[in-house]
Amino acid sequence: MINWKEISDGDQWELFTRDFLSELGFVIEIGPGRGADAGRDILVSEQLKGRVQSKKFSWLVSCKHFATSEKAVGPDQETNITDRLKHHSAKGFLGVYSTMPSSSLINRLQEYLDRGDIEAYEIFDAKKIEAHFASAGMSKLALRYFPISYGRLRPIQQILGTKVEILCDVCGADILARSVLETARANIVWECN
C-alpha cells in the first residue's frame, strides 16, 4: 500500500513520526533533533483518564527506518531501553518502525513489562501505521511524506466510467490530476450561451 522508501533517511522518518503521533492525539513534549539525544528520538505524552482522576503518561519514542534493507529491528538496535526510559522520565516505550520488530525484541520488551521495569510498550510497524492511515483519514500526512503512494491510493475519480479532464485555460494543466499530488486551487466558471 505505502512505499516506505519514499522517505529517504532517518531524519525524515523522525519528522514523519512526530507528525503521525501528533495526528493520533499525542502531545509532542520533545521533538526530533540532530545530534546526541541520549537514546530519545522523540518524547510524547498522553492524558490517561479514569472515572475519578487522570494522569499524564510519557512515552519515549524510538524511530527506526530500515525500509531499504527491510531488516527487522532487534535488540542490537534497541539497546539500554530501561536506562533510556529512566533518563528521560518516561513510563513507556514506543517504537515506530518502517519494518517489523524482531521476535527477540518483542520478548525483551515483554520481559521488562512482566518484571515491572516499564509500565507499557507499543510498536507501530509498517502495517499498523498503514491501518491508521486507512481508518483515521490521514490524507494530508500521506500526501506530504508519501506523494507517489498517495497518488496510487487516491486515484482521480471517474464519472460515468470515464475520466473527465478539467483543464486550466491559462496553462492547460489537468486540475484534477494536479490536485492528487499537491494542493491546488481553481475557480470553475460555467457559462451558458
C-alpha atoms as an extended CHARMM CRD file, in Angstrom:
* protein
*
       193  EXT
         1         1  MET       CA              0.0000000000        0.0000000000        0.0000000000  PROA      1               0.0000000000
         2         2  ILE       CA              2.5660000000        2.6120000000        1.1020000000  PROA      2               0.0000000000
         3         3  ASN       CA              6.1070000000        2.5860000000       -0.2480000000  PROA      3               0.0000000000
         4         4  TRP       CA              8.1170000000        3.4170000000        2.8640000000  PROA      4               0.0000000000
         5         5  LYS       CA             11.2010000000        4.0330000000        0.7190000000  PROA      5               0.0000000000
         6         6  GLU       CA              9.6650000000        7.3670000000       -0.3070000000  PROA      6               0.0000000000
         7         7  ILE       CA             11.1070000000        8.6420000000        2.9690000000  PROA      7               0.0000000000
         8         8  SER       CA             14.7770000000        8.9280000000        2.1390000000  PROA      8               0.0000000000
         9         9  ASP       CA             16.5110000000        8.9980000000        5.5250000000  PROA      9               0.0000000000
        10        10  GLY       CA             16.2280000000        8.7150000000        9.2880000000  PROA      10              0.0000000000
        11        11  ASP       CA             15.7620000000       12.4610000000        9.8120000000  PROA      11              0.0000000000
        12        12  GLN       CA             12.6990000000       12.4890000000        7.5650000000  PROA      12              0.0000000000
        13        13  TRP       CA             11.3890000000        9.3580000000        9.3180000000  PROA      13              0.0000000000
        14        14  GLU       CA             11.6250000000       11.1520000000       12.6710000000  PROA      14              0.0000000000
        15        15  LEU       CA              9.7240000000       14.1340000000       11.2630000000  PROA      15              0.0000000000
        16        16  PHE       CA              7.0740000000       11.7890000000        9.8540000000  PROA      16              0.0000000000
        17        17  THR       CA              6.8380000000       10.0150000000       13.2290000000  PROA      17              0.0000000000
        18        18  ARG       CA              6.3560000000       13.3320000000       15.0430000000  PROA      18              0.0000000000
        19        19  ASP       CA              3.5560000000       14.3500000000       12.6810000000  PROA      19              0.0000000000
        20        20  PHE       CA              1.9610000000       10.8680000000       12.7360000000  PROA      20              0.0000000000
        21        21  LEU       CA              1.8600000000       10.7380000000       16.5450000000  PROA      21              0.0000000000
        22        22  SER       CA              0.5150000000       14.2840000000       16.6850000000  PROA      22              0.0000000000
        23        23  GLU       CA             -2.3050000000       13.2450000000       14.3140000000  PROA      23              0.0000000000
        24        24  LEU       CA             -3.0870000000       10.3670000000       16.6910000000  PROA      24              0.0000000000
        25        25  GLY       CA             -3.5270000000       12.8660000000       19.5340000000  PROA      25              0.0000000000
        26        26  PHE       CA             -0.2330000000       12.5610000000       21.3880000000  PROA      26              0.0000000000
        27        27  VAL       CA              1.3220000000       15.7330000000       22.7860000000  PROA      27              0.0000000000
        28        28  ILE       CA              4.8450000000       16.2310000000       21.4560000000  PROA      28              0.0000000000
        29        29  GLU       CA              6.9130000000       17.0900000000       24.5350000000  PROA      29              0.0000000000
        30        30  ILE       CA             10.3170000000       16.9960000000       22.7920000000  PROA      30              0.0000000000
        31        31  GLY       CA             10.5480000000       16.7270000000       19.0200000000  PROA      31              0.0000000000
        32        32  PRO       CA             13.2930000000       15.2810000000       16.8730000000  PROA      32              0.0000000000
        33        33  GLY       CA             16.6410000000       16.9920000000       16.5040000000  PROA      33              0.0000000000
        34        34  ARG       CA             20.1050000000       16.3520000000       15.1690000000  PROA      34              0.0000000000
        35        35  GLY       CA             22.9400000000       15.4320000000       17.4780000000  PROA      35              0.0000000000
        36        36  ALA       CA             23.2720000000       13.4470000000       20.6870000000  PROA      36              0.0000000000
        37        37  ASP       CA             19.8510000000       12.6790000000       22.1400000000  PROA      37              0.0000000000
        38        38  ALA       CA             20.7280000000       10.1310000000       24.8560000000  PROA      38              0.0000000000
        39        39  GLY       CA             18.5990000000        7.4520000000       23.1860000000  PROA      39              0.0000000000
        40        40  ARG       CA             15.4960000000        9.5840000000       22.7090000000  PROA      40              0.0000000000
        41        41  ASP       CA             14.2800000000       10.4120000000       19.2300000000  PROA      41              0.0000000000
        42        42  ILE       CA             11.0200000000       11.9680000000       20.4340000000  PROA      42              0.0000000000
        43        43  LEU       CA              9.2250000000       12.2530000000       23.7830000000  PROA      43              0.0000000000
        44        44  VAL       CA              5.4160000000       12.2940000000       23.7190000000  PROA      44              0.0000000000
        45        45  SER       CA              2.6810000000       12.1870000000       26.3070000000  PROA      45              0.0000000000
        46        46  GLU       CA             -0.9960000000       11.4470000000       26.5450000000  PROA      46              0.0000000000
        47        47  GLN       CA             -3.5950000000       12.0240000000       29.2190000000  PROA      47              0.0000000000
        48        48  LEU       CA             -4.9480000000        8.7880000000       30.6860000000  PROA      48              0.0000000000
        49        49  LYS       CA             -8.4100000000        9.3870000000       32.1090000000  PROA      49              0.0000000000
        50        50  GLY       CA            -10.1610000000        7.3530000000       34.7390000000  PROA      50              0.0000000000
        51        51  ARG       CA            -13.5510000000        7.8820000000       36.3550000000  PROA      51              0.0000000000
        52        52  VAL       CA            -12.1420000000        9.9310000000       39.2160000000  PROA      52              0.0000000000
        53        53  GLN       CA             -8.8020000000       11.2750000000       38.0780000000  PROA      53              0.0000000000
        54        54  SER       CA             -6.4620000000       11.4630000000       35.1440000000  PROA      54              0.0000000000
        55        55  LYS       CA             -2.7040000000       11.3210000000       34.7980000000  PROA      55              0.0000000000
        56        56  LYS       CA             -0.0920000000       12.2160000000       32.2410000000  PROA      56              0.0000000000
        57        57  PHE       CA              1.7100000000        9.2410000000       30.7070000000  PROA      57              0.0000000000
        58        58  SER       CA              5.0350000000        9.8570000000       28.9340000000  PROA      58              0.0000000000
        59        59  TRP       CA              6.3720000000        7.6990000000       26.1210000000  PROA      59              0.0000000000
        60        60  LEU       CA              9.9620000000        7.5030000000       24.9210000000  PROA      60              0.0000000000
        61        61  VAL       CA              9.7410000000        7.1940000000       21.1240000000  PROA      61              0.0000000000
        62        62  SER       CA             12.3570000000        5.3280000000       19.1260000000  PROA      62              0.0000000000
        63        63  CYS       CA             12.2610000000        5.7470000000       15.3270000000  PROA      63              0.0000000000
        64        64  LYS       CA             13.9010000000        3.1340000000       13.0960000000  PROA      64              0.0000000000
        65        65  HSD       CA             13.7500000000        3.4000000000        9.3010000000  PROA      65              0.0000000000
        66        66  PHE       CA             15.0160000000        0.1920000000        7.6820000000  PROA      66              0.0000000000
        67        67  ALA       CA             12.7260000000        0.1960000000        4.6310000000  PROA      67              0.0000000000
        68        68  THR       CA             15.6320000000       -0.0090000000        2.1860000000  PROA      68              0.0000000000
        69        69  SER       CA             17.2980000000       -3.0100000000        3.8510000000  PROA      69              0.0000000000
        70        70  GLU       CA             13.9240000000       -4.4400000000        5.0030000000  PROA      70              0.0000000000
        71        71  LYS       CA             15.6060000000       -5.8600000000        8.1070000000  PROA      71              0.0000000000
        72        72  ALA       CA             13.7460000000       -6.2280000000       11.3720000000  PROA      72              0.0000000000
        73        73  VAL       CA             14.5120000000       -4.0260000000       14.3590000000  PROA      73              0.0000000000
        74        74  GLY       CA             16.1080000000       -6.1130000000       17.0840000000  PROA      74              0.0000000000
        75        75  PRO       CA             17.7420000000       -5.7870000000       20.4970000000  PROA      75              0.0000000000
        76        76  ASP       CA             21.0300000000       -4.8140000000       18.8350000000  PROA      76              0.0000000000
        77        77  GLN       CA             19.3650000000       -1.6450000000       17.5200000000  PROA      77              0.0000000000
        78        78  GLU       CA             17.2730000000       -1.0080000000       20.6560000000  PROA      78              0.0000000000
        79        79  THR       CA             19.8220000000       -1.0890000000       23.4590000000  PROA      79              0.0000000000
        80        80  ASN       CA             19.5380000000        0.0840000000       27.0850000000  PROA      80              0.0000000000
        81        81  ILE       CA             15.7780000000        0.6070000000       26.8840000000  PROA      81              0.0000000000
        82        82  THR       CA             15.1610000000        0.7810000000       30.6320000000  PROA      82              0.0000000000
        83        83  ASP       CA             18.0960000000        3.1590000000       31.1750000000  PROA      83              0.0000000000
        84        84  ARG       CA             16.8030000000        5.4140000000       28.3890000000  PROA      84              0.0000000000
        85        85  LEU       CA             13.3200000000        5.4650000000       29.9380000000  PROA      85              0.0000000000
        86        86  LYS       CA             14.6990000000        6.3970000000       33.3550000000  PROA      86              0.0000000000
        87        87  HSD       CA             16.9880000000        9.0730000000       31.9090000000  PROA      87              0.0000000000
        88        88  HSD       CA             14.0630000000       10.7930000000       30.1600000000  PROA      88              0.0000000000
        89        89  SER       CA             11.4980000000       10.1390000000       32.9450000000  PROA      89              0.0000000000
        90        90  ALA       CA              9.2700000000        8.1730000000       30.5780000000  PROA      90              0.0000000000
        91        91  LYS       CA              6.8970000000        5.4120000000       31.6540000000  PROA      91              0.0000000000
        92        92  GLY       CA              6.5070000000        3.5840000000       28.3410000000  PROA      92              0.0000000000
        93        93  PHE       CA              8.4580000000        2.6590000000       25.2250000000  PROA      93              0.0000000000
        94        94  LEU       CA              7.0070000000        3.4120000000       21.7880000000  PROA      94              0.0000000000
        95        95  GLY       CA              8.7720000000        2.0650000000       18.7010000000  PROA      95              0.0000000000
        96        96  VAL       CA              7.8480000000        3.4750000000       15.2930000000  PROA      96              0.0000000000
        97        97  TYR       CA              9.3960000000        1.2900000000       12.6070000000  PROA      97              0.0000000000
        98        98  SER       CA              9.1610000000        1.2180000000        8.8190000000  PROA      98              0.0000000000
        99        99  THR       CA              9.6710000000       -2.5610000000        9.0030000000  PROA      99              0.0000000000
       100       100  MET       CA              8.9130000000       -5.0130000000       11.8280000000  PROA      100             0.0000000000
       101       101  PRO       CA             10.3520000000       -5.6830000000       15.2570000000  PROA      101             0.0000000000
       102       102  SER       CA             12.1660000000       -8.9800000000       15.7120000000  PROA      102             0.0000000000
       103       103  SER       CA             10.6920000000      -11.6360000000       17.9760000000  PROA      103             0.0000000000
       104       104  SER       CA             13.6480000000      -11.2470000000       20.3190000000  PROA      104             0.0000000000
       105       105  LEU       CA             12.9280000000       -7.5110000000       20.7320000000  PROA      105             0.0000000000
       106       106  ILE       CA              9.2610000000       -8.1830000000       21.4930000000  PROA      106             0.0000000000
       107       107  ASN       CA             10.2830000000      -10.8710000000       24.0030000000  PROA      107             0.0000000000
       108       108  ARG       CA             12.7020000000       -8.4630000000       25.6910000000  PROA      108             0.0000000000
       109       109  LEU       CA             10.0500000000       -5.7290000000       25.9410000000  PROA      109             0.0000000000
       110       110  GLN       CA              7.5610000000       -8.2320000000       27.3670000000  PROA      110             0.0000000000
       111       111  GLU       CA             10.1450000000       -9.3230000000       29.9690000000  PROA      111             0.0000000000
       112       112  TYR       CA             10.6320000000       -5.6820000000       31.0030000000  PROA      112             0.0000000000
       113       113  LEU       CA              6.8650000000       -5.2990000000       31.3210000000  PROA      113             0.0000000000
       114       114  ASP       CA              6.4360000000       -8.5290000000       33.3140000000  PROA      114             0.0000000000
       115       115  ARG       CA              9.2300000000       -7.5170000000       35.7340000000  PROA      115             0.0000000000
       116       116  GLY       CA              7.7990000000       -4.0240000000       36.1660000000  PROA      116             0.0000000000
       117       117  ASP       CA             10.8020000000       -2.3180000000       34.5730000000  PROA      117             0.0000000000
       118       118  ILE       CA              8.4570000000       -0.4990000000       32.1720000000  PROA      118             0.0000000000
       119       119  GLU       CA              4.7590000000        0.2870000000       32.5170000000  PROA      119             0.0000000000
       120       120  ALA       CA              3.8600000000       -0.2100000000       28.8520000000  PROA      120             0.0000000000
       121       121  TYR       CA              5.2410000000       -0.6820000000       25.3750000000  PROA      121             0.0000000000
       122       122  GLU       CA              3.7700000000       -0.3560000000       21.8980000000  PROA      122             0.0000000000
       123       123  ILE       CA              5.2290000000       -0.9170000000       18.4470000000  PROA      123             0.0000000000
       124       124  PHE       CA              3.8830000000        0.8500000000       15.3760000000  PROA      124             0.0000000000
       125       125  ASP       CA              5.2100000000       -1.2440000000       12.4960000000  PROA      125             0.0000000000
       126       126  ALA       CA              4.5750000000       -0.6140000000        8.8020000000  PROA      126             0.0000000000
       127       127  LYS       CA              1.2210000000       -2.4440000000        8.7080000000  PROA      127             0.0000000000
       128       128  LYS       CA             -0.0950000000       -0.8440000000       11.8910000000  PROA      128             0.0000000000
       129       129  ILE       CA              0.7930000000        2.6160000000       10.5550000000  PROA      129             0.0000000000
       130       130  GLU       CA             -0.9570000000        1.7930000000        7.2530000000  PROA      130             0.0000000000
       131       131  ALA       CA             -4.0610000000        0.7350000000        9.1770000000  PROA      131             0.0000000000
       132       132  HSD       CA             -4.1510000000        4.1230000000       10.9120000000  PROA      132             0.0000000000
       133       133  PHE       CA             -3.8120000000        5.8890000000        7.5620000000  PROA      133             0.0000000000
       134       134  ALA       CA             -6.8330000000        3.9740000000        6.2830000000  PROA      134             0.0000000000
       135       135  SER       CA             -9.0200000000        4.3110000000        9.3800000000  PROA      135             0.0000000000
       136       136  ALA       CA             -8.1530000000        7.8330000000       10.5180000000  PROA      136             0.0000000000
       137       137  GLY       CA             -8.1180000000        9.5240000000        7.1220000000  PROA      137             0.0000000000
       138       138  MET       CA             -4.6220000000       10.9880000000        7.3650000000  PROA      138             0.0000000000
       139       139  SER       CA             -4.5390000000       12.0470000000        3.7200000000  PROA      139             0.0000000000
       140       140  LYS       CA             -2.6170000000       15.3010000000        4.2620000000  PROA      140             0.0000000000
       141       141  LEU       CA              0.0990000000       13.4140000000        6.1190000000  PROA      141             0.0000000000
       142       142  ALA       CA              0.2410000000       10.7890000000        3.3650000000  PROA      142             0.0000000000
       143       143  LEU       CA              0.4410000000       13.4830000000        0.6920000000  PROA      143             0.0000000000
       144       144  ARG       CA              3.2880000000       15.2580000000        2.4980000000  PROA      144             0.0000000000
       145       145  TYR       CA              5.5070000000       12.2330000000        3.1200000000  PROA      145             0.0000000000
       146       146  PHE       CA              4.3450000000        9.6770000000        0.5200000000  PROA      146             0.0000000000
       147       147  PRO       CA              3.1680000000       11.6210000000       -2.5520000000  PROA      147             0.0000000000
       148       148  ILE       CA              3.6510000000        8.7450000000       -5.0180000000  PROA      148             0.0000000000
       149       149  SER       CA              1.8240000000        6.2150000000       -2.8280000000  PROA      149             0.0000000000
       150       150  TYR       CA             -0.8660000000        8.8010000000       -2.1490000000  PROA      150             0.0000000000
       151       151  GLY       CA             -1.4240000000        9.2560000000       -5.8870000000  PROA      151             0.0000000000
       152       152  ARG       CA             -1.8870000000        5.4900000000       -6.2600000000  PROA      152             0.0000000000
       153       153  LEU       CA             -4.2110000000        5.2200000000       -3.2600000000  PROA      153             0.0000000000
       154       154  ARG       CA             -6.3420000000        8.2240000000       -4.1350000000  PROA      154             0.0000000000
       155       155  PRO       CA             -6.8970000000        7.9410000000       -7.8740000000  PROA      155             0.0000000000
       156       156  ILE       CA             -8.8130000000       10.5550000000       -9.7970000000  PROA      156             0.0000000000
       157       157  GLN       CA            -12.4840000000        9.6150000000       -9.6510000000  PROA      157             0.0000000000
       158       158  GLN       CA            -14.2000000000        8.6100000000      -12.8430000000  PROA      158             0.0000000000
       159       159  ILE       CA            -17.6010000000        9.9500000000      -13.7950000000  PROA      159             0.0000000000
       160       160  LEU       CA            -19.8350000000        7.5010000000      -15.6960000000  PROA      160             0.0000000000
       161       161  GLY       CA            -16.8560000000        5.2100000000      -16.2750000000  PROA      161             0.0000000000
       162       162  THR       CA            -14.6050000000        7.7690000000      -17.9500000000  PROA      162             0.0000000000
       163       163  LYS       CA            -12.0190000000       10.1750000000      -16.6280000000  PROA      163             0.0000000000
       164       164  VAL       CA            -13.1050000000       13.7620000000      -17.0450000000  PROA      164             0.0000000000
       165       165  GLU       CA            -10.3730000000       16.3330000000      -17.5910000000  PROA      165             0.0000000000
       166       166  ILE       CA            -10.7930000000       19.8380000000      -16.2630000000  PROA      166             0.0000000000
       167       167  LEU       CA             -8.0750000000       21.8730000000      -17.9310000000  PROA      167             0.0000000000
       168       168  CYS       CA             -6.7170000000       25.2520000000      -16.8600000000  PROA      168             0.0000000000
       169       169  ASP       CA             -7.4420000000       27.9060000000      -19.5130000000  PROA      169             0.0000000000
       170       170  VAL       CA             -4.0790000000       29.5680000000      -18.8160000000  PROA      170             0.0000000000
       171       171  CYS       CA             -1.5210000000       26.7240000000      -18.6720000000  PROA      171             0.0000000000
       172       172  GLY       CA             -3.5270000000       23.7320000000      -19.9030000000  PROA      172             0.0000000000
       173       173  ALA       CA             -2.7540000000       21.6120000000      -16.8160000000  PROA      173             0.0000000000
       174       174  ASP       CA             -5.2200000000       18.9250000000      -15.7490000000  PROA      174             0.0000000000
       175       175  ILE       CA             -6.5140000000       20.4140000000      -12.4810000000  PROA      175             0.0000000000
       176       176  LEU       CA             -7.8550000000       17.1110000000      -11.1080000000  PROA      176             0.0000000000
       177       177  ALA       CA             -4.5680000000       15.2970000000      -11.7560000000  PROA      177             0.0000000000
       178       178  ARG       CA             -2.5680000000       18.0480000000      -10.0380000000  PROA      178             0.0000000000
       179       179  SER       CA             -4.8900000000       18.0350000000       -7.0220000000  PROA      179             0.0000000000
       180       180  VAL       CA             -3.8900000000       14.4260000000       -6.2850000000  PROA      180             0.0000000000
       181       181  LEU       CA             -0.1930000000       15.2530000000       -5.9920000000  PROA      181             0.0000000000
       182       182  GLU       CA             -0.2300000000       18.7430000000       -4.4900000000  PROA      182             0.0000000000
       183       183  THR       CA             -2.5230000000       21.3630000000       -3.0760000000  PROA      183             0.0000000000
       184       184  ALA       CA             -4.1940000000       23.0620000000       -5.9990000000  PROA      184             0.0000000000
       185       185  ARG       CA             -6.8170000000       25.7660000000       -6.3200000000  PROA      185             0.0000000000
       186       186  ALA       CA             -9.0020000000       26.5260000000       -9.2760000000  PROA      186             0.0000000000
       187       187  ASN       CA            -12.1160000000       28.5060000000       -9.9580000000  PROA      187             0.0000000000
       188       188  ILE       CA            -14.5480000000       26.7950000000      -12.2630000000  PROA      188             0.0000000000
       189       189  VAL       CA            -16.7320000000       29.1680000000      -14.2090000000  PROA      189             0.0000000000
       190       190  TRP       CA            -19.7520000000       27.8220000000      -16.0150000000  PROA      190             0.0000000000
       191       191  GLU       CA            -21.0120000000       29.8540000000      -18.9150000000  PROA      191             0.0000000000
       192       192  CYS       CA            -24.2370000000       29.1530000000      -20.8160000000  PROA      192             0.0000000000
       193       193  ASN       CA            -24.8660000000       30.6380000000      -24.2400000000  PROA      193             0.0000000000
